[in-house]
Tab-separated table of C-alpha atoms in Angstrom:
chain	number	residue	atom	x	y	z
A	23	UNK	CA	97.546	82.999	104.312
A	24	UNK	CA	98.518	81.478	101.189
A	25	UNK	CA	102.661	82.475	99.738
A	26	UNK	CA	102.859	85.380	97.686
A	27	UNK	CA	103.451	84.533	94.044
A	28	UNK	CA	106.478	86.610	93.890
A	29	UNK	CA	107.925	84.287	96.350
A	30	UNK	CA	107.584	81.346	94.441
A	31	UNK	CA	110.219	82.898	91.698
A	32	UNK	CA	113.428	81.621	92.737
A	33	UNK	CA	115.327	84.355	91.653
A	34	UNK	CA	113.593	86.522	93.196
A	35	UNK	CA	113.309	84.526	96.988
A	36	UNK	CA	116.918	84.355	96.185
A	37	UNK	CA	118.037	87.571	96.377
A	38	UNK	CA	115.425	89.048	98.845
A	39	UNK	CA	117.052	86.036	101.205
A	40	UNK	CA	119.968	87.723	100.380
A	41	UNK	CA	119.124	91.327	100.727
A	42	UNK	CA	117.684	90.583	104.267
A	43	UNK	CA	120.852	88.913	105.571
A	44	UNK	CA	122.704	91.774	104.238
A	45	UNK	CA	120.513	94.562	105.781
A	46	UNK	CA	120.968	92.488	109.247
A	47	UNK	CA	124.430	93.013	108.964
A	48	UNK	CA	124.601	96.786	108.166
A	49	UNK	CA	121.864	97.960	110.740
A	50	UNK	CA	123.406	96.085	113.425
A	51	UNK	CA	126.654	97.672	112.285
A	52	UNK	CA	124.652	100.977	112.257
A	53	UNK	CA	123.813	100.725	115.957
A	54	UNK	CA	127.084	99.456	116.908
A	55	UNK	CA	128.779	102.606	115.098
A	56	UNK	CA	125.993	104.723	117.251
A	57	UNK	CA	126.811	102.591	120.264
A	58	UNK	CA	130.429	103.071	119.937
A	59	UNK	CA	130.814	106.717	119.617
A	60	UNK	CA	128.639	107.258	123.031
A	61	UNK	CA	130.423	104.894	124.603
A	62	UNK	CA	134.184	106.890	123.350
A	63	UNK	CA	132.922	110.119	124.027
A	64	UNK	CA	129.235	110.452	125.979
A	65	UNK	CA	128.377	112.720	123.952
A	66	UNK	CA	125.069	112.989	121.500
A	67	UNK	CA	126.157	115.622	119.442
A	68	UNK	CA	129.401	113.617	118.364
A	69	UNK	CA	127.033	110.293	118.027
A	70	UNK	CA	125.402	112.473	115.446
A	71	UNK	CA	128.771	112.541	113.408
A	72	UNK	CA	127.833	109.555	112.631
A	73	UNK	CA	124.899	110.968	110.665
A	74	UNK	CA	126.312	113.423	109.459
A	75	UNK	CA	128.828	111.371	107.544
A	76	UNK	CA	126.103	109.248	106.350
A	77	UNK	CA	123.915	112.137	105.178
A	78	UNK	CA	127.353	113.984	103.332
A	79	UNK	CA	127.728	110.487	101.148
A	80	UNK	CA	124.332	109.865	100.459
A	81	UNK	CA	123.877	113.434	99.623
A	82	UNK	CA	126.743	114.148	97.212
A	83	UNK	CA	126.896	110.421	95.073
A	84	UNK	CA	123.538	109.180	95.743
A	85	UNK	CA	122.516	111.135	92.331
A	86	UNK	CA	125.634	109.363	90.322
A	87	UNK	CA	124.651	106.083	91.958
A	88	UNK	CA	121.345	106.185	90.435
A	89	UNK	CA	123.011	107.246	86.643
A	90	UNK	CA	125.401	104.365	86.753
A	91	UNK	CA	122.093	101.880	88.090
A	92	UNK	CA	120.559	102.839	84.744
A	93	UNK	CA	124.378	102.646	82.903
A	94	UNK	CA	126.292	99.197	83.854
A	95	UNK	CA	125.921	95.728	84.896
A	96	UNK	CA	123.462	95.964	87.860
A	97	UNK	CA	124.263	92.639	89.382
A	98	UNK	CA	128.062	92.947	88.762
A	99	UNK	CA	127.750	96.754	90.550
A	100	UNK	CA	126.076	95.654	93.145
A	101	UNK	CA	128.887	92.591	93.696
A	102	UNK	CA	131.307	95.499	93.772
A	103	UNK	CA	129.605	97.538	96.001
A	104	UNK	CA	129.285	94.526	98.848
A	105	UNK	CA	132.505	93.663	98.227
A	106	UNK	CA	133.675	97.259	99.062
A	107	UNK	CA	131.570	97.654	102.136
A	108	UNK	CA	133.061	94.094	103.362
A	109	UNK	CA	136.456	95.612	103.452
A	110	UNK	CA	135.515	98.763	105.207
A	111	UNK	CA	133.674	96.542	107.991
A	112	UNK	CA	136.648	94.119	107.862
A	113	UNK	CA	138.908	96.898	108.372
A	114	UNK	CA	136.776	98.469	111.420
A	115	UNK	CA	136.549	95.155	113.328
A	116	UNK	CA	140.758	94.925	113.321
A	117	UNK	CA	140.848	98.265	114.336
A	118	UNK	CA	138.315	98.207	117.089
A	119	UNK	CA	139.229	94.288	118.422
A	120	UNK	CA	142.562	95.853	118.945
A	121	UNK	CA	141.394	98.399	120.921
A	122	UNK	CA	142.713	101.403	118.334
A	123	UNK	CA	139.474	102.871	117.391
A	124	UNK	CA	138.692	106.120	117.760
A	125	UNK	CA	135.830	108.671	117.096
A	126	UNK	CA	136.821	109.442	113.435
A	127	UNK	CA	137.635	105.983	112.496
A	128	UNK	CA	133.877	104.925	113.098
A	129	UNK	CA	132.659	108.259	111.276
A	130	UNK	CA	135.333	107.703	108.497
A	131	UNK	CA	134.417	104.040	108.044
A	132	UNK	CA	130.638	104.804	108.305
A	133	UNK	CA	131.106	107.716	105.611
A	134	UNK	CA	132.580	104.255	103.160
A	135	UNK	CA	130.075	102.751	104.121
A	136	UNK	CA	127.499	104.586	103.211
A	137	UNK	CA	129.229	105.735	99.804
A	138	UNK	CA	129.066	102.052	98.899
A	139	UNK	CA	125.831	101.809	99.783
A	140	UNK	CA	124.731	104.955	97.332
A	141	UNK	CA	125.996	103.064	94.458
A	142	UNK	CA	124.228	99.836	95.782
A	143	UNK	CA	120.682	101.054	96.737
A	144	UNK	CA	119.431	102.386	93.284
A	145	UNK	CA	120.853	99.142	91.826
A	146	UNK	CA	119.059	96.747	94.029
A	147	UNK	CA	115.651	98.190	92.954
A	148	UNK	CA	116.421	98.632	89.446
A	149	UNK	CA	117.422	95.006	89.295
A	150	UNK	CA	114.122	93.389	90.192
A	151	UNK	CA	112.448	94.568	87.151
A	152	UNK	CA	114.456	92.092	85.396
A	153	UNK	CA	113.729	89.180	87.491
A	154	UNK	CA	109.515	89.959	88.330
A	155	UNK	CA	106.875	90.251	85.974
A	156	UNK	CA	105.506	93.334	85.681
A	157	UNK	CA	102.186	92.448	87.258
A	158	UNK	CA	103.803	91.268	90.169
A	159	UNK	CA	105.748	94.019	90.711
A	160	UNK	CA	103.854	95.837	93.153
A	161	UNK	CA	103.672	92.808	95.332
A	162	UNK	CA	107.366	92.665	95.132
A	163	UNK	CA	108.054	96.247	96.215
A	164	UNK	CA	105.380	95.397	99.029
A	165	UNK	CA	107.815	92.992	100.080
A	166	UNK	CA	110.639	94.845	100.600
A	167	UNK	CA	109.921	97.541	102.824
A	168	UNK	CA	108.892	93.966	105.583
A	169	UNK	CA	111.805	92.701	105.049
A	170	UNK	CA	114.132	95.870	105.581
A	171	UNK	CA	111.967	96.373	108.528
A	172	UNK	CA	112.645	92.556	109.613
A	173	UNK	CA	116.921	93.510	109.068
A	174	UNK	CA	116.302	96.645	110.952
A	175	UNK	CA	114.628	94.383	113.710
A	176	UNK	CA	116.993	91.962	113.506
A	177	UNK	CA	120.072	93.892	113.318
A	178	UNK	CA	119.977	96.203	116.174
A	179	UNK	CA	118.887	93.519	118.980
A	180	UNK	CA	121.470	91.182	117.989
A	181	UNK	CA	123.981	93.692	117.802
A	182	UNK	CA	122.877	94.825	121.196
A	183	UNK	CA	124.023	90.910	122.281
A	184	UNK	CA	127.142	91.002	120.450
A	185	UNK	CA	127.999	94.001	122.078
A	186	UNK	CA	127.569	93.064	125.531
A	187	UNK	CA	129.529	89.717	124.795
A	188	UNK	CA	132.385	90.622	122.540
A	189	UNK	CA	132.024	94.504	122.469
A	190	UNK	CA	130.956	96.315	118.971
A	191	UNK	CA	134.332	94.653	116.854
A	192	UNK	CA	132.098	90.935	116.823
A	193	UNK	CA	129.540	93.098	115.365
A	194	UNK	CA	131.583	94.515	112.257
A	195	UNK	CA	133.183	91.164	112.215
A	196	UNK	CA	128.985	89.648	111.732
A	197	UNK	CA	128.570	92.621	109.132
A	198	UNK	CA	131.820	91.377	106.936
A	199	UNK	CA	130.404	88.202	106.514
A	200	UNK	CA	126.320	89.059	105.822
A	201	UNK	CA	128.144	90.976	102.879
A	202	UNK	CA	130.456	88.079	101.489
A	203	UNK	CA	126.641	86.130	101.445
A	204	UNK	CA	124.977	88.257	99.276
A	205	UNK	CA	127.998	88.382	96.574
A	206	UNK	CA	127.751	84.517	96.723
A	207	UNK	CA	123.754	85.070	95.899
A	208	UNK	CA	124.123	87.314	93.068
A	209	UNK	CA	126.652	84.961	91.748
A	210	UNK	CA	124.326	82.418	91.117
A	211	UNK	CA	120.738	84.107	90.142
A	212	UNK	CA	119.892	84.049	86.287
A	213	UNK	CA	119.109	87.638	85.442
A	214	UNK	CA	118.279	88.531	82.097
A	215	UNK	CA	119.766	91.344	80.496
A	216	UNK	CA	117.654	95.540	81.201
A	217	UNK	CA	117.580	97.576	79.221
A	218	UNK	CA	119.877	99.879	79.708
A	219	UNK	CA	120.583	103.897	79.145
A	220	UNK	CA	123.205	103.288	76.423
A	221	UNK	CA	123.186	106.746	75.137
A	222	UNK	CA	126.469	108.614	75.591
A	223	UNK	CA	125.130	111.659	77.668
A	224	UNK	CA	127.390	112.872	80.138
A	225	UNK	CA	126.692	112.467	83.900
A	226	UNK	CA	124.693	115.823	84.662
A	227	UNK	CA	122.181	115.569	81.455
A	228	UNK	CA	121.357	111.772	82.473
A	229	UNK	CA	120.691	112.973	85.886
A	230	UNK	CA	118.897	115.869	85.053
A	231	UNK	CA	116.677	113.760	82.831
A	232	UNK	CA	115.453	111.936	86.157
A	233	UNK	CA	115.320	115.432	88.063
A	234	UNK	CA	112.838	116.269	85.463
A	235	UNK	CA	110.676	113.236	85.303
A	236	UNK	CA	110.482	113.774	89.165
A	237	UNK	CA	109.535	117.584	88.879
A	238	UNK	CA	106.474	116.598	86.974
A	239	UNK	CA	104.996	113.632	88.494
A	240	UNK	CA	103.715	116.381	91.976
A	241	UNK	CA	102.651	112.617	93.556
A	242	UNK	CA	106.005	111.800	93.592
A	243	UNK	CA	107.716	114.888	94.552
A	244	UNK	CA	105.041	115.090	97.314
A	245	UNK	CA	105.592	111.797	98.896
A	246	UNK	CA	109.453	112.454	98.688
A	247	UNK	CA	108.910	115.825	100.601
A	248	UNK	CA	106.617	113.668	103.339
A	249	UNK	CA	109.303	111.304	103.748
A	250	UNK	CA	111.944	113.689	104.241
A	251	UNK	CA	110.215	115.951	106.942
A	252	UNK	CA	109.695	112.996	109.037
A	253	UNK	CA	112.648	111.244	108.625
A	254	UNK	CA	114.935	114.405	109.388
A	255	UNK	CA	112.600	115.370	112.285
A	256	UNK	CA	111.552	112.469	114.013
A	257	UNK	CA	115.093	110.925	113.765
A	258	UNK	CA	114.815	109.234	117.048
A	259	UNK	CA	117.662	106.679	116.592
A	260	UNK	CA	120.903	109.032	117.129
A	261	UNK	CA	119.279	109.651	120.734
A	262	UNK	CA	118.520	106.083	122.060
A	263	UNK	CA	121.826	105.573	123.202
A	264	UNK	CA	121.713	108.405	125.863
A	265	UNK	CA	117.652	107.458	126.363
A	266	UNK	CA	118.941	104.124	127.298
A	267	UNK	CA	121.709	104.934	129.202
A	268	UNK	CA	120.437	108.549	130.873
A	269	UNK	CA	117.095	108.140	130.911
A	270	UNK	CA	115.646	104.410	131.191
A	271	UNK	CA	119.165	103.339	132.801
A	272	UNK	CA	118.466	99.769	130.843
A	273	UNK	CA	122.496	99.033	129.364
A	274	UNK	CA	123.670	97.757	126.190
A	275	UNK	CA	120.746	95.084	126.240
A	276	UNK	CA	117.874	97.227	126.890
A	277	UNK	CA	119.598	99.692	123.761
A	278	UNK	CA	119.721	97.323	121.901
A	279	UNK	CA	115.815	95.992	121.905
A	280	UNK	CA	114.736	99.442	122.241
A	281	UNK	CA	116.549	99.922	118.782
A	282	UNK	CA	114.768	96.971	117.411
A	283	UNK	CA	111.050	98.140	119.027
A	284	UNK	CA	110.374	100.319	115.762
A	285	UNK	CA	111.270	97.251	113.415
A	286	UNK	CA	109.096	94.889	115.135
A	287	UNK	CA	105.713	97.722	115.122
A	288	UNK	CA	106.796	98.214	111.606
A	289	UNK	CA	106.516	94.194	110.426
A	290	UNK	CA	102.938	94.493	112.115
A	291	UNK	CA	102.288	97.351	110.033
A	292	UNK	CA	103.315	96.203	106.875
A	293	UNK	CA	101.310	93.118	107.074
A	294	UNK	CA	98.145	95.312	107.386
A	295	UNK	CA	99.114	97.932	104.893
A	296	UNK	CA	100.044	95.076	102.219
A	297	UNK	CA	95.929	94.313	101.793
A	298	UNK	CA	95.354	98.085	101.326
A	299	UNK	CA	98.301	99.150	98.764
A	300	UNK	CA	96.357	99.457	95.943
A	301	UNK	CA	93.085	100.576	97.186
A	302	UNK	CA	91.889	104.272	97.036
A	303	UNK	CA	92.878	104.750	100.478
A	304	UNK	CA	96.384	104.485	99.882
A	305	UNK	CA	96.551	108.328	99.877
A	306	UNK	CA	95.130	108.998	103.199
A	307	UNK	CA	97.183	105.852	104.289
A	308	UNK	CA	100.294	107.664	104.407
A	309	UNK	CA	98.868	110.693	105.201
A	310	UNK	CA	97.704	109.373	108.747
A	311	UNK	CA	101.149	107.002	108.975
A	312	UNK	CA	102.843	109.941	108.522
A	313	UNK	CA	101.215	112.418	111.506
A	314	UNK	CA	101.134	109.097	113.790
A	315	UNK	CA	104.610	108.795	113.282
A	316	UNK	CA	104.941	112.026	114.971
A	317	UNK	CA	102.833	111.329	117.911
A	318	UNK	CA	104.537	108.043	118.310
A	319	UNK	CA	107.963	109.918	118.451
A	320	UNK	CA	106.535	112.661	121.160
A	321	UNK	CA	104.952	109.584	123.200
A	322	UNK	CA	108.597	108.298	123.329
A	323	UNK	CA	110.246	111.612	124.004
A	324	UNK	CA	107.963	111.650	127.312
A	325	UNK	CA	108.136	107.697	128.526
A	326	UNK	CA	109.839	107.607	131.460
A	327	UNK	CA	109.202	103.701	131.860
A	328	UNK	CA	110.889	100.483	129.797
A	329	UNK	CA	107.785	99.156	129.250
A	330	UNK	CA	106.083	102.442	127.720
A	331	UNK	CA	109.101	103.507	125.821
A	332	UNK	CA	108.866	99.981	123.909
A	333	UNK	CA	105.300	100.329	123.386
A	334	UNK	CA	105.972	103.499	121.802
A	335	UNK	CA	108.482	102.796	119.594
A	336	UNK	CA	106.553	99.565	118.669
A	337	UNK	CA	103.300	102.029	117.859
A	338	UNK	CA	105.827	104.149	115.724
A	339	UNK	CA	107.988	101.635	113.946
A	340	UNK	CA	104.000	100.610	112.674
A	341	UNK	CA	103.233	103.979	111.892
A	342	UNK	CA	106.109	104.312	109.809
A	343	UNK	CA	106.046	101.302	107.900
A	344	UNK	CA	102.349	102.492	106.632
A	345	UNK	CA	103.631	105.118	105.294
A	346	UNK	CA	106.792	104.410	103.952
A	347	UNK	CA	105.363	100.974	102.046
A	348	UNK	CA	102.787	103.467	99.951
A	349	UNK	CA	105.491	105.980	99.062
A	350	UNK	CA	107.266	103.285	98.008
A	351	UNK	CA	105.506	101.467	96.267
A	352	UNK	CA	104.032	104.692	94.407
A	353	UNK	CA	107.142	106.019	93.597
A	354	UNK	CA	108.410	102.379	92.402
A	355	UNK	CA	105.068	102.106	89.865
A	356	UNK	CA	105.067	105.563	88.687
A	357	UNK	CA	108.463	105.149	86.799
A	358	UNK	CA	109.238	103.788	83.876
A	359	UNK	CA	112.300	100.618	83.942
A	360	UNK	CA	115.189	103.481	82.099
A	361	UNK	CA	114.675	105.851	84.485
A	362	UNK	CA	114.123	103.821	87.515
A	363	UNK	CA	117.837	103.403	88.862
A	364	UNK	CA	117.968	107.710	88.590
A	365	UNK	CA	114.601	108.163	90.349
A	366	UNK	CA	115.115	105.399	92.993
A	367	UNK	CA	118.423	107.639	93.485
A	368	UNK	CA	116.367	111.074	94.197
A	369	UNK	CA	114.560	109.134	96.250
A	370	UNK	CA	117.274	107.166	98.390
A	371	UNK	CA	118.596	110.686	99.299
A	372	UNK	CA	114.975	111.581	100.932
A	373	UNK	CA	114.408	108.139	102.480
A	374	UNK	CA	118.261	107.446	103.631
A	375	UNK	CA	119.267	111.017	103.648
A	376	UNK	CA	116.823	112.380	105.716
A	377	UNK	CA	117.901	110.036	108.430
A	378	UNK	CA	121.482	110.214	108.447
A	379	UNK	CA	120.497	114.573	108.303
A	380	UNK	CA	118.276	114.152	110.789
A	381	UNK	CA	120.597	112.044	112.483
A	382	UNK	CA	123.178	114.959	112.637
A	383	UNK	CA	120.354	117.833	113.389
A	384	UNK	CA	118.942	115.875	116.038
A	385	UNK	CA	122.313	115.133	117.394
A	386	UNK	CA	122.799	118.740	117.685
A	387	UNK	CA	119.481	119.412	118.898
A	388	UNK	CA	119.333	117.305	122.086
A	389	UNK	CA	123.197	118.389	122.946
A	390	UNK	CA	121.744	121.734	123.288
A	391	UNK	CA	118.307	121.602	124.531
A	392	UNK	CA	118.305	117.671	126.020
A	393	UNK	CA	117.150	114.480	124.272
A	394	UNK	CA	113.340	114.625	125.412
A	395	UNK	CA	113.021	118.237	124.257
A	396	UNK	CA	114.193	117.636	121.087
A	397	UNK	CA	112.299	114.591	120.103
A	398	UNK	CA	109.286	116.225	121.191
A	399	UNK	CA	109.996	119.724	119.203
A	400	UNK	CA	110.538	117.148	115.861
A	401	UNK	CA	107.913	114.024	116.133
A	402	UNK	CA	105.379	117.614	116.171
A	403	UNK	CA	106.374	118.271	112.741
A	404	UNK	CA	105.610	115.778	110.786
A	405	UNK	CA	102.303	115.721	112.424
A	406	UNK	CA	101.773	119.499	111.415
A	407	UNK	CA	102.973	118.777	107.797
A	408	UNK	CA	100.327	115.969	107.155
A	409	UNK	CA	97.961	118.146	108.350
A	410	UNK	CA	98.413	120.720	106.346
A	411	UNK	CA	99.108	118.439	103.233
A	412	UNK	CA	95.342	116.677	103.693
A	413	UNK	CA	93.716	120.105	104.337
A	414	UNK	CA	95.938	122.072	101.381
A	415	UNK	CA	96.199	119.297	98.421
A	416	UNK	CA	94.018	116.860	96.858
A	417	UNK	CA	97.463	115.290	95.437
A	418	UNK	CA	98.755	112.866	98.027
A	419	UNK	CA	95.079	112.415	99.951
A	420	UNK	CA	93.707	111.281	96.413
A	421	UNK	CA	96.102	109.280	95.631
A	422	UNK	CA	95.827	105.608	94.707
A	423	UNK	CA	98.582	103.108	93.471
A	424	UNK	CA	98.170	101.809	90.462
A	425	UNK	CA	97.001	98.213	89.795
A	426	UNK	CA	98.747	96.677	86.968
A	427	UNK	CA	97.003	94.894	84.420
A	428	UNK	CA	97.077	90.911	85.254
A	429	UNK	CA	98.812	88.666	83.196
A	430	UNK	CA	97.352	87.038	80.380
A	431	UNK	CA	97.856	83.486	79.719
C-alpha cells in the first residue's frame, strides 16, 4: 500500500509523531491512575472517581477550551498545555515513588490532567488546518483516530509492564517525558498563521455561536448523541481492573494487555474503514459500528476465559474505531476553519466526556449490581439506540462524508 500523501508533509508527520508519543504517555498514565486506585482501595466505585474527575473537567472548560482554540496562538497553547500536564505527572510520580499517594491525590492530579487536556484537544485539531491542504484533509483526520487507537494500544500494555517492574510512579515518570517531546516538536514545525476569531465577543456569545452552528447541522448533533450513548454505556475500562483481578485472576500483566485488546481491534478497524470514509455507506458504517460495539461489550461482560475476553475486546476495540473514524471525520468536514476549535470542543465533551461519565456511572453501577451485570445492562444500549436511529431517521443512515474537491495544479 503506497504512503498516504498527508504523510509525506513534514509538518504534518511531525506532529502526528508527536501526538502519538504523547497519547502513549497519557493512556498509560490513564490505566495506571485506574490501576492505582484498585490497588489503594479494591474498590470499583472509588476507581470510578477517577472518571468522575475526568468527566467534571472536561465537562465544565471543555466549552472555553474550544473559544480560546479559535482565539490565541494554537501552537503556543498547546506548548502550555503539555507543559502543564508534565508538571502534574511530574508531581504524581514524586508523590507515588515515595510511597505518599493516596486516593485523592490520583483523582486530584487526574482532574489537572484532564483540565489541561480540555484546553489542548480543540487546539490540536484546529491546528492541522493550517499545516494540510484542504483536499487532504479528510485523509488527515482518517489518520488520527489510528493513531490514538495505536497510543491507546500502546499505552496501557506498557504501562501494565512498568507497573509490575517499578509500580505505577515509572509510569507517570514515562508520561512526564512523552509530554516534554511533543513541546520540543511544536517548537520546531513551520505553521502558518489561521485565521483567527479576532472579534471582541465575550466568552458565552463566541461559544454560543458554535452551540448554534451545531444545533443546525442534525448530522452532527446526531453523531455526537451516538457517540455519547455508547461511550457512557459501554464504558468498559473503569471495570477491567476488578475483571482482571476478580474474574480472569490474570495480574497486573494480563490488565494490562486486556486494556490494550480494544486498541489493537480498533487499528484493524481503522485500516478497513479508511477505504470506505467517503463512500455512501459511511452512514450505515457507524450505524452498525455503533450496535456491534454493544454486543462486543456484552460478549466481554460474559467471558469467563483469557482467551475469549481478548477476543472480545479485540472484536470491540474494531467496532469502535468504525464508528468513531466516520463521526469524526464528518464532524471535522462539516465545519468551517473559525468555528472549528468551538465545535471540536462540543464534541470533545461527547467523545472524552462520555467516557470519563461513563467511567463514574459504570463505576457505580458494577459496585452495586457486580461488574458483569453492569456491562451487560450498558453494551445493550447502544445496540438499542442504533436500532432505533436506522429504523427512525434517514439522517445518520444517509449520510455520506463529503469528498473535497482535488487540487488543481
Amino acid at each position: 500500500m503506497p504512503i498516504p500523501q498527508v504523510l509525506r508533509n513534514r509538518d504534518f508527520t511531525l506532529y502526528w509523531g508527536g501526538v502519538i508519543l504523547s497519547q502513549i504517555g497519557t493512556r498509560g498514565a490513564v490505566a495506571a491512575n485506574l490501576y492505582q486506585v484498585y490497588q489503594l482501595t479494591g474498590s470499583t466505585a472509588q476507581v470510578g472517581l477517577v472518571g468522575l474527575a475526568q468527566a467534571v473537567a472536561l465537562l465544565v472548560l471543555s466549552p472555553a477550551g474550544g473559544i480560546y482554540a479559535d482565539r490565541l496562538d494554537r501552537r503556543r497553547l498547546l506548548q502550555a498545555t503539555q507543559a502543564l500536564a508534565l508538571l502534574v505527572s511530574a508531581g504524581l510520580a514524586v508523590i507515588t515513588l515515595a510511597h505518599a499517594a493516596t486516593v485523592w491525590t490520583v483523582v486530584v492530579s487526574s482532574l489537572l490532567a484532564t483540565a489541561a487536556a480540555t484546553f489542548d484537544q480543540p487546539a490540536r485539531q484546529a491546528l492541522i488546518p493550517a499545516m494540510v491542504p484542504r483536499e487532504r484533509l479528510v485523509d488527515a483526520f482518517a489518520l488520527l483516530n489510528p493513531s490514538r487507537e495505536l497510543a491507546v494500544l500502546v499505552g496501557p500494555a506498557f504501562a501494565g509492564v512498568l507497573i509490575a517492574v517499578g509500580g505505577p510512579g515509572a509510569v507517570y515518570v514515562f508520561d512526564a517525558v512523552t509530554y516534554a517531546a511533543l513541546v520540543v516538536v511544536l517548537a520546531v514545525l513551520r505553521v502558518p498563521p489561521l485565521v483567527a476569531d479576532t472579534e471582541r465577543r465575550s466568552l458565552l456569545e463566541s461559544m454560543r455561536e458554535g452551540v448554534r452552528y451545531v444545533a443546525h447541522r442534525p448530522v452532527v448533533w446526531q453523531l455526537m448523541g451516538l457517540d455519547m450513548t455508547a461511550t457512557v454505556f459501554g464504558a468498559y475500562r473503569v471495570l477491567l481492573p476488578a475483571f482482571a483481578a476478580n474474574v480472569l485472576h490474570v495480574g497486573a500483566t494480563g490488565y494490562g494487555l486486556l486494556s490494550a485488546a480494544p486498541s489493537a481491534g480498533a487499528l484493524i478497524g481503522s485500516v478497513w474503514v479508511f477505504r470506505l470514509i467517503r463512500t455512501a455507506r459511511a452512514g450505515r458504517i457507524v450505524l452498525w459500528g455503533t450496535a456491534a460495539y454493544g454486543l462486543a461489550v456484552v460478549g466481554l461482560a460474559q467471558a469467563r476465559v483469557f482467551t475469549v475476553a481478548i477476543v472480545m475486546a479485540l472484536l470491540l476495540g474494531a467496532a469502535d474505531a468504525v464508528a468513531t473514524t466516520v463521526r469524526h471525520a464528518a464532524v471535522q468536514v462539516e465545519t468551517p476553519d473559525e468555528l472549528r476549535g468551538r465545535v471540536s470542543a462540543i464534541y470533545q465533551m461527547c467523545s472524552r466526556g462520555g467516557p470519563a461519565l461513563g467511567d463514574s456511572v459504570m463505576g457505580l453501577f458494577a459496585g452495586a449490581v457486580g461488574p458483569i451485570v453492569a456491562l451487560t445492562v450498558g453494551g445493550l444500549v447502544p445496540t438499542a439506540v442504533s436500532a432505533a436511529s436506522a429504523v427512525r431517521s434517514r439522517t445518520v443512515r444517509r449520510y455520506s462524508v463529503p469528498q473535497p474537491e482535488p487540487a488543481t495544479s
